[in-house]
CSV table of C-alpha atoms and ligand atoms in Angstrom, one decimal:
chain,number,residue,atom,x,y,z
A,20,MET,CA,189.5,68.8,171.4
A,21,ASN,CA,192.3,71.2,171.7
A,22,LEU,CA,191.4,74.4,170.3
A,23,LYS,CA,193.4,77.4,169.4
A,24,HIS,CA,191.6,80.3,171.5
A,25,LEU,CA,190.6,83.4,169.5
A,26,LYS,CA,189.1,86.9,169.9
A,27,PHE,CA,186.6,87.9,167.5
A,28,ILE,CA,184.8,91.3,166.8
A,29,LEU,CA,180.9,90.0,165.1
A,30,ILE,CA,179.2,92.7,163.4
A,31,SER,CA,175.5,92.7,163.8
A,32,THR,CA,173.0,93.4,161.0
A,33,PRO,CA,171.9,97.4,160.6
A,34,ILE,CA,168.7,96.7,160.0
A,35,GLY,CA,167.5,96.9,163.7
A,36,PHE,CA,168.9,96.0,167.1
A,37,ILE,CA,168.9,92.9,168.4
A,38,GLY,CA,165.7,91.9,170.1
A,39,SER,CA,164.0,94.2,167.9
A,40,GLY,CA,162.6,91.3,165.8
A,41,ARG,CA,163.7,93.5,162.7
A,42,GLY,CA,167.1,91.8,161.9
A,43,GLY,CA,164.9,88.7,161.4
A,44,GLY,CA,166.7,85.5,162.3
A,45,VAL,CA,170.1,87.0,161.9
A,46,GLU,CA,169.4,88.4,165.5
A,47,LEU,CA,169.2,84.7,167.0
A,48,THR,CA,171.7,83.2,164.9
A,49,LEU,CA,173.9,85.8,166.6
A,50,VAL,CA,173.0,85.3,169.9
A,51,SER,CA,173.8,81.6,169.3
A,52,ILE,CA,177.4,82.2,167.8
A,53,VAL,CA,178.1,84.4,170.9
A,54,LYS,CA,177.1,81.8,173.2
A,55,GLY,CA,178.8,79.1,171.1
A,56,LEU,CA,182.1,80.8,170.7
A,57,LEU,CA,182.2,81.6,174.9
A,58,GLU,CA,181.3,78.0,175.3
A,59,LEU,CA,184.4,76.9,173.5
A,60,GLY,CA,186.9,79.4,175.2
A,61,HIS,CA,186.8,81.9,172.6
A,62,GLU,CA,186.5,86.1,173.1
A,63,VAL,CA,183.7,87.7,171.9
A,64,THR,CA,183.4,91.2,171.3
A,65,LEU,CA,179.6,92.2,169.5
A,66,VAL,CA,179.1,95.6,167.6
A,67,ALA,CA,175.5,96.0,167.2
A,68,PRO,CA,172.6,98.9,166.8
A,69,GLU,CA,171.9,100.9,170.3
A,70,GLY,CA,169.4,99.2,172.0
A,71,SER,CA,170.9,95.5,171.2
A,72,ILE,CA,170.7,93.3,174.4
A,73,LEU,CA,172.4,89.9,174.5
A,74,PRO,CA,170.9,87.1,177.3
A,75,ASP,CA,172.4,86.2,180.2
A,76,ALA,CA,174.3,83.3,179.0
A,77,CYS,CA,176.3,85.9,176.6
A,78,GLN,CA,177.3,88.2,179.4
A,79,ARG,CA,180.9,87.1,178.8
A,80,ALA,CA,180.8,88.9,175.4
A,81,GLN,CA,181.5,92.5,175.2
A,82,LEU,CA,179.0,94.6,173.6
A,83,ILE,CA,179.5,98.0,172.0
A,84,ASN,CA,176.3,99.5,170.9
A,85,VAL,CA,176.7,101.9,168.1
A,86,SER,CA,174.0,104.4,167.6
A,87,GLY,CA,172.7,105.6,163.9
A,88,ILE,CA,170.3,105.1,161.4
A,89,ASP,CA,169.4,101.5,160.6
A,90,GLN,CA,169.6,100.3,156.3
A,91,VAL,CA,166.8,99.7,155.0
A,92,SER,CA,166.9,95.8,154.3
A,93,TRP,CA,167.7,94.8,150.6
A,94,GLN,CA,164.8,92.3,149.9
A,95,HIS,CA,162.2,95.6,150.7
A,96,LYS,CA,163.9,97.5,147.8
A,97,ASN,CA,163.6,96.7,143.9
A,98,LYS,CA,166.5,94.0,142.8
A,99,ASN,CA,168.2,96.7,140.3
A,100,HIS,CA,168.0,99.2,143.2
A,101,PRO,CA,171.3,101.2,144.1
A,102,MET,CA,173.4,101.1,147.1
A,103,THR,CA,172.1,103.9,149.8
A,104,ILE,CA,173.5,104.7,153.2
A,105,PRO,CA,171.5,107.3,155.4
A,106,MET,CA,173.3,110.1,156.7
A,107,ASP,CA,174.7,108.9,160.1
A,108,GLY,CA,174.4,105.4,159.1
A,109,VAL,CA,174.6,102.7,161.7
A,110,LEU,CA,176.0,100.5,158.9
A,111,PRO,CA,179.3,102.8,158.7
A,112,LYS,CA,179.3,103.4,161.9
A,113,MET,CA,179.5,99.8,163.3
A,114,LEU,CA,182.1,99.1,160.5
A,115,ASP,CA,184.4,101.9,161.6
A,116,ARG,CA,183.9,100.7,165.5
A,117,ALA,CA,184.8,97.2,164.6
A,118,LEU,CA,188.2,98.7,162.6
A,119,HIS,CA,189.2,100.7,165.1
A,120,ILE,CA,189.8,97.7,167.8
A,121,ALA,CA,190.6,95.0,165.1
A,122,LYS,CA,194.1,95.1,165.6
A,123,ASP,CA,193.5,93.0,168.8
A,124,TYR,CA,191.4,90.5,167.4
A,125,ASP,CA,191.9,87.4,165.2
A,126,ALA,CA,189.0,88.0,162.9
A,127,ILE,CA,185.9,90.2,162.2
A,128,ILE,CA,182.9,88.1,161.4
A,129,ASN,CA,180.2,90.4,159.5
A,130,PHE,CA,176.6,89.8,159.8
A,131,SER,CA,175.1,92.6,158.0
A,132,TYR,CA,174.0,91.8,154.4
A,133,ASP,CA,175.4,94.9,153.1
A,134,TRP,CA,177.7,95.9,150.0
A,135,LEU,CA,180.2,98.2,152.1
A,136,PRO,CA,182.0,95.4,154.2
A,137,LEU,CA,182.0,93.1,151.3
A,138,TRP,CA,183.5,95.7,148.9
A,139,ILE,CA,186.2,96.8,151.7
A,140,THR,CA,187.2,93.5,152.8
A,141,PRO,CA,190.0,93.5,149.6
A,142,HIS,CA,191.4,96.6,150.7
A,143,LEU,CA,192.2,95.9,154.1
A,144,GLU,CA,194.9,94.0,156.0
A,145,GLU,CA,192.3,92.9,159.1
A,146,LYS,CA,190.7,89.6,158.5
A,147,ILE,CA,187.0,90.4,157.6
A,148,PHE,CA,184.7,86.7,156.9
A,149,HIS,CA,181.0,87.1,156.1
A,150,LEU,CA,178.3,84.9,157.0
A,151,ILE,CA,175.8,85.8,154.4
A,152,SER,CA,172.3,85.9,155.7
A,153,MET,CA,169.7,85.9,152.4
A,154,GLY,CA,169.8,84.6,149.1
A,155,GLY,CA,170.1,86.7,145.9
A,156,VAL,CA,167.5,89.9,146.6
A,157,SER,CA,169.8,92.4,144.7
A,158,GLU,CA,171.6,92.1,141.4
A,159,LEU,CA,174.3,94.5,143.5
A,160,MET,CA,174.7,92.0,146.1
A,161,LYS,CA,174.7,89.6,144.1
A,162,ASP,CA,178.0,90.9,142.0
A,163,ALA,CA,179.9,92.0,145.3
A,164,ILE,CA,179.9,88.5,146.5
A,165,SER,CA,180.7,86.9,143.3
A,166,ASN,CA,183.5,89.7,143.1
A,167,LEU,CA,184.7,88.6,146.8
A,168,SER,CA,184.6,84.7,146.3
A,169,LYS,CA,186.7,85.4,142.7
A,170,SER,CA,189.6,87.1,145.6
A,171,HIS,CA,188.6,85.7,148.6
A,172,HIS,CA,186.6,83.2,148.4
A,173,ARG,CA,187.3,81.8,151.6
A,174,ARG,CA,185.9,84.3,153.7
A,175,LEU,CA,182.3,83.9,152.7
A,176,ALA,CA,179.9,81.4,154.2
A,177,PHE,CA,176.7,80.5,153.8
A,178,HIS,CA,173.5,78.7,155.7
A,179,SER,CA,172.2,76.5,152.9
A,180,TYR,CA,173.5,75.6,149.4
A,181,SER,CA,170.2,76.2,148.0
A,182,GLN,CA,171.1,79.9,149.4
A,183,ALA,CA,174.3,79.8,148.0
A,184,SER,CA,173.3,78.7,144.7
A,185,ASP,CA,171.7,82.3,144.2
A,186,TYR,CA,175.5,83.5,143.6
A,187,CYS,CA,177.9,82.8,141.3
A,188,LEU,CA,181.0,81.6,143.0
A,189,LYS,CA,184.8,80.9,142.3
A,190,SER,CA,184.3,77.2,143.8
A,191,GLU,CA,182.1,75.0,146.1
A,192,PRO,CA,180.7,77.5,148.7
A,193,ILE,CA,181.5,77.1,152.2
A,194,VAL,CA,178.2,76.0,154.3
A,195,LEU,CA,177.6,76.4,157.6
A,196,GLY,CA,174.0,75.5,158.4
A,197,ASN,CA,173.0,77.7,161.5
A,198,GLY,CA,172.9,76.2,165.0
A,199,PHE,CA,170.2,77.1,168.5
A,200,ASP,CA,170.9,76.3,172.2
A,201,LEU,CA,168.2,73.4,172.3
A,202,LYS,CA,168.3,73.8,176.0
A,203,ASP,CA,165.8,76.5,175.6
A,204,TYR,CA,164.0,74.8,173.3
A,205,GLN,CA,161.4,72.1,175.3
A,206,LEU,CA,160.0,68.9,173.7
A,207,GLN,CA,156.4,68.6,173.7
A,208,LEU,CA,154.4,65.6,172.7
A,209,GLY,CA,150.8,66.7,172.2
A,210,THR,CA,149.4,65.8,169.1
A,211,GLU,CA,146.3,67.4,169.1
A,212,GLY,CA,147.1,71.2,169.1
A,213,PRO,CA,146.6,73.8,167.0
A,214,LEU,CA,148.3,74.7,163.2
A,215,GLY,CA,151.4,77.4,163.5
A,216,TRP,CA,153.3,79.8,161.3
A,217,ALA,CA,155.7,82.2,162.2
A,218,GLY,CA,158.3,84.4,160.4
A,219,ARG,CA,158.2,87.9,159.6
A,220,VAL,CA,154.8,88.8,158.5
A,221,ALA,CA,156.1,90.2,154.7
A,222,PRO,CA,155.1,88.8,151.2
A,223,GLU,CA,158.2,87.0,150.7
A,224,LYS,CA,157.2,84.8,153.7
A,225,GLY,CA,153.9,83.6,152.2
A,226,LEU,CA,151.6,83.7,154.9
A,227,GLU,CA,148.9,83.6,152.9
A,228,ASP,CA,149.0,79.6,151.9
A,229,ALA,CA,149.3,78.8,154.9
A,230,VAL,CA,145.9,80.6,156.4
A,231,GLU,CA,144.4,78.9,153.1
A,232,VAL,CA,145.5,75.8,154.1
A,233,ALA,CA,144.2,76.1,157.8
A,234,ALA,CA,140.8,78.1,156.4
A,235,SER,CA,140.2,74.9,154.2
A,236,ILE,CA,139.7,72.8,157.6
A,237,GLY,CA,138.3,75.7,159.4
A,238,ASP,CA,141.1,75.6,161.8
A,239,THR,CA,143.0,78.6,163.1
A,240,LEU,CA,146.5,79.4,162.6
A,241,LEU,CA,148.5,80.7,165.3
A,242,VAL,CA,150.9,83.2,163.9
A,243,TRP,CA,154.2,84.3,165.7
A,244,GLY,CA,156.1,87.2,164.3
A,245,ILE,CA,156.6,91.0,163.5
A,246,ILE,CA,154.3,92.6,161.3
A,247,GLU,CA,156.5,94.1,158.6
A,248,ASP,CA,153.9,94.9,156.2
A,249,LYS,CA,150.8,96.0,157.4
A,250,LYS,CA,149.0,96.5,154.6
A,251,TYR,CA,149.6,93.1,153.6
A,252,ALA,CA,148.7,91.5,156.8
A,253,SER,CA,145.3,93.1,156.6
A,254,ASN,CA,144.8,92.3,153.4
A,255,ILE,CA,145.4,88.4,154.4
A,256,GLU,CA,143.1,89.1,156.9
A,257,SER,CA,140.3,90.0,155.3
A,258,SER,CA,140.5,87.2,153.0
A,259,PHE,CA,139.6,84.6,154.9
A,260,PRO,CA,136.8,83.8,157.6
A,261,PRO,CA,137.4,86.5,160.5
A,262,GLY,CA,139.4,84.2,163.3
A,263,THR,CA,141.3,82.1,161.0
A,264,ILE,CA,144.4,84.0,162.2
A,265,ASP,CA,145.4,84.5,165.9
A,266,TRP,CA,147.7,86.9,165.5
A,267,ARG,CA,150.1,86.1,168.6
A,268,GLY,CA,152.7,88.7,168.2
A,269,PHE,CA,157.1,88.9,168.4
A,270,LEU,CA,157.6,86.7,171.6
A,271,ASP,CA,161.0,86.4,173.3
A,272,THR,CA,162.2,82.7,172.8
A,273,GLN,CA,161.4,81.4,175.7
A,274,GLU,CA,157.4,82.6,175.5
A,275,PHE,CA,157.4,81.7,171.7
A,276,GLN,CA,159.2,78.1,172.3
A,277,LYS,CA,156.5,77.4,174.2
A,278,GLN,CA,153.7,78.3,172.5
A,279,LEU,CA,155.4,77.0,169.4
A,280,GLY,CA,155.3,73.3,170.9
A,281,VAL,CA,151.9,73.3,171.7
A,282,CYS,CA,151.3,72.7,167.9
A,283,ARG,CA,150.4,69.5,165.8
A,284,ALA,CA,152.1,71.1,162.8
A,285,PHE,CA,154.3,73.8,161.9
A,286,ILE,CA,153.8,75.6,158.0
A,287,ASN,CA,156.4,76.8,156.2
A,288,THR,CA,155.5,79.0,152.8
A,289,PRO,CA,158.5,80.8,151.7
A,290,LYS,CA,158.0,82.5,148.2
A,291,TRP,CA,161.7,83.7,148.1
A,292,ASN,CA,164.9,81.3,148.2
A,293,GLU,CA,165.0,81.0,152.3
A,294,ALA,CA,168.7,81.4,153.0
A,295,TYR,CA,167.7,78.8,156.1
A,296,GLY,CA,164.2,79.0,157.8
A,297,ASN,CA,165.2,79.6,162.0
A,298,VAL,CA,161.3,78.9,162.8
A,299,VAL,CA,161.4,75.4,160.5
A,300,MET,CA,164.2,74.2,163.0
A,301,GLU,CA,163.1,75.7,166.4
A,302,ALA,CA,159.7,74.4,165.5
A,303,MET,CA,161.3,70.6,165.0
A,304,ALA,CA,163.3,71.3,168.1
A,305,CYS,CA,159.7,71.5,170.1
A,306,GLY,CA,159.3,68.3,168.4
A,307,VAL,CA,156.5,69.9,166.2
A,308,PRO,CA,156.5,68.2,162.7
A,309,VAL,CA,157.4,71.0,159.6
A,310,VAL,CA,155.4,70.9,156.5
A,311,ALA,CA,157.2,73.1,153.9
A,312,TYR,CA,157.5,74.2,150.7
A,313,ASP,CA,160.4,72.6,149.1
A,314,ARG,CA,162.4,75.9,148.6
A,315,GLY,CA,165.7,76.9,149.7
A,316,GLY,CA,166.9,76.3,153.5
A,317,PRO,CA,163.7,74.1,154.6
A,318,GLY,CA,164.2,71.9,151.7
A,319,GLU,CA,167.4,71.0,153.2
A,320,LEU,CA,166.5,70.9,157.2
A,321,ILE,CA,163.0,68.6,156.3
A,322,LYS,CA,163.7,65.1,156.7
A,323,SER,CA,160.6,64.4,154.6
A,324,GLY,CA,158.2,61.4,156.0
A,325,ILE,CA,160.2,61.7,159.3
A,326,THR,CA,160.4,65.4,160.5
A,327,GLY,CA,157.5,66.2,158.6
A,328,TRP,CA,156.5,66.7,154.7
A,329,LEU,CA,158.0,68.9,152.0
A,330,VAL,CA,156.0,69.6,149.0
A,331,PRO,CA,156.2,71.2,145.7
A,332,PRO,CA,156.6,75.3,146.1
A,333,ASP,CA,153.5,76.9,146.3
A,334,ASP,CA,151.4,73.5,145.9
A,335,ILE,CA,148.6,74.8,148.3
A,336,ASP,CA,146.3,71.3,147.7
A,337,GLN,CA,149.8,69.4,148.2
A,338,LEU,CA,150.2,71.6,151.6
A,339,LYS,CA,146.9,70.3,152.6
A,340,ILE,CA,147.4,66.5,152.2
A,341,ALA,CA,150.7,67.2,154.0
A,342,VAL,CA,149.1,68.7,157.0
A,343,SER,CA,146.4,66.0,156.9
A,344,LYS,CA,148.8,63.3,157.4
A,345,ILE,CA,150.6,65.0,160.2
A,346,ASP,CA,150.0,62.3,162.5
A,347,GLN,CA,152.4,59.6,160.7
A,348,ILE,CA,155.2,61.8,161.9
A,349,ASP,CA,157.1,60.9,165.7
A,350,ARG,CA,157.7,64.3,167.4
A,351,ASN,CA,160.6,62.7,169.2
A,352,ASP,CA,162.1,62.0,165.8
A,353,CYS,CA,161.7,66.1,165.0
A,354,ARG,CA,163.6,67.0,168.3
A,355,ASN,CA,166.2,64.1,167.7
A,356,TRP,CA,166.8,65.5,164.3
A,357,ALA,CA,167.1,69.0,165.7
A,358,LEU,CA,169.8,68.0,168.5
A,359,GLN,CA,171.7,66.1,165.9
A,360,SER,CA,172.0,68.8,163.4
A,361,SER,CA,171.9,72.3,164.7
A,362,SER,CA,173.2,72.7,168.3
A,363,HIS,CA,174.8,75.9,168.3
A,364,LYS,CA,178.2,74.5,170.2
A,365,GLU,CA,178.5,72.7,166.8
A,366,PHE,CA,177.9,75.6,164.6
A,367,ALA,CA,180.7,77.4,166.6
A,368,LEU,CA,182.8,74.9,165.5
A,369,ARG,CA,181.9,74.9,162.2
A,370,ILE,CA,182.8,78.5,162.6
A,371,HIS,CA,185.9,78.1,164.0
A,372,SER,CA,187.0,75.8,161.1
A,373,TRP,CA,185.8,78.3,158.9
A,374,ILE,CA,187.7,81.0,160.1
A,375,ILE,CA,191.2,79.0,161.4
A,376,PRO,CA,192.9,78.2,158.0
A,377,GLU,CA,192.4,81.9,157.1
A,378,ILE,CA,194.3,83.6,159.5
A,379,GLU,CA,197.0,81.0,160.8
B,404,UDP,N1,160.8,85.0,166.0
B,404,UDP,C1,161.2,85.4,167.2
B,404,UDP,N2,159.9,85.7,168.5
B,404,UDP,C2,158.6,85.4,167.6
B,404,UDP,C3,158.4,85.1,166.1
B,404,UDP,C4,159.7,84.6,165.6
B,404,UDP,O1,161.9,85.6,168.3
B,404,UDP,O2,157.6,85.4,168.1
B,404,UDP,C5,162.3,84.8,165.6
B,404,UDP,C6,162.7,83.1,165.3
B,404,UDP,O3,163.2,82.7,166.5
B,404,UDP,C7,163.5,83.7,164.1
B,404,UDP,C8,162.9,84.8,163.8
B,404,UDP,O4,161.9,85.2,164.1
B,404,UDP,O5,165.1,83.7,164.5
B,404,UDP,C9,162.9,84.7,162.0
B,404,UDP,O6,163.6,84.1,161.4
B,404,UDP,P1,163.8,83.1,159.9
B,404,UDP,O7,164.8,82.3,159.7
B,404,UDP,O8,163.3,82.3,160.1
B,404,UDP,O9,163.2,84.2,158.8
B,404,UDP,P2,164.1,85.5,158.6
B,404,UDP,O10,163.3,86.6,159.1
B,404,UDP,O11,165.5,85.7,158.5
B,404,UDP,O12,163.7,85.9,157.0
């Protein structure tokens, strides 16, 4: 395929540096995109909070680290909260750095889920695109996205249809899914392993429901991820028999996938309109069937009865039943589905197809 080679600036999430885990799935999404775009022959500069690191496979990308104070993520605020930017905030500083060099690039892709880059887009000659990483957790953000859709709809893209449905858009959403370097995930075929759960440990992720499933069968649940809300985590721990949760901490992808792949089933229990759900696809990439609420992205990622089971949201009894019939799922089908639907290279191609009509 003959692709026009482009020069991209990517603006990272302002919630935490890449590698911190505080930025959630966006961190891995960014790494995948950088890898994918480089492999397609594009040039990439990533503007990211100080401390950010990229894996060796991304060494050809230029990384501009910007110091400054992190933004507070919108899902931790009241839905009517106004926009706030701290003194010395990293968000405007990243935008400033990106705009300063933009004349030498074809496009800027913004990954910060924040008001300022959206608002400023129609006022600039520089072409800024936004891959929206969350559902509509804030009225102000919903308004900013709807407004931009009215004037510059093609500058917006989403990870899933379900996520996009939270926003009032002028026309059909551009949905790009997500992508992963699937070489980084090994298929493991053992079917006798433990149950697993992964994600930021915070109320919108619904860990308690997965722990209840494990406790009901006297099993242990392995839990990976950053503990964002310590009180929430300790409340869950004290509500179930000691030892039900095996806290594994926040691991790098290499170690995470190694441990994840041992599980007989992965449980995903979002309480919000999950934009995508990286961990769901990562589990399947290791051959691990996923049992999940049919809510948000996971509802579009799991082929129920083939790569796991989807159950009605918040129905813990159905989760338990689904876990009990996990042996009906062929782990090869999970891996194959990940390969078919979510490679980082295909993802980078979809990004390219999204951008190209707007800059030609
Ligand atoms: N993750 C990780 N190490 C861990 C547990 C999780 O790197 O020990 C990463 C995982 O790879 C995924 C992210 O945490 O990319 C969670 O993203 P997801 O899309 O599932 O949820 P979000 O945090 O964006 O709401």
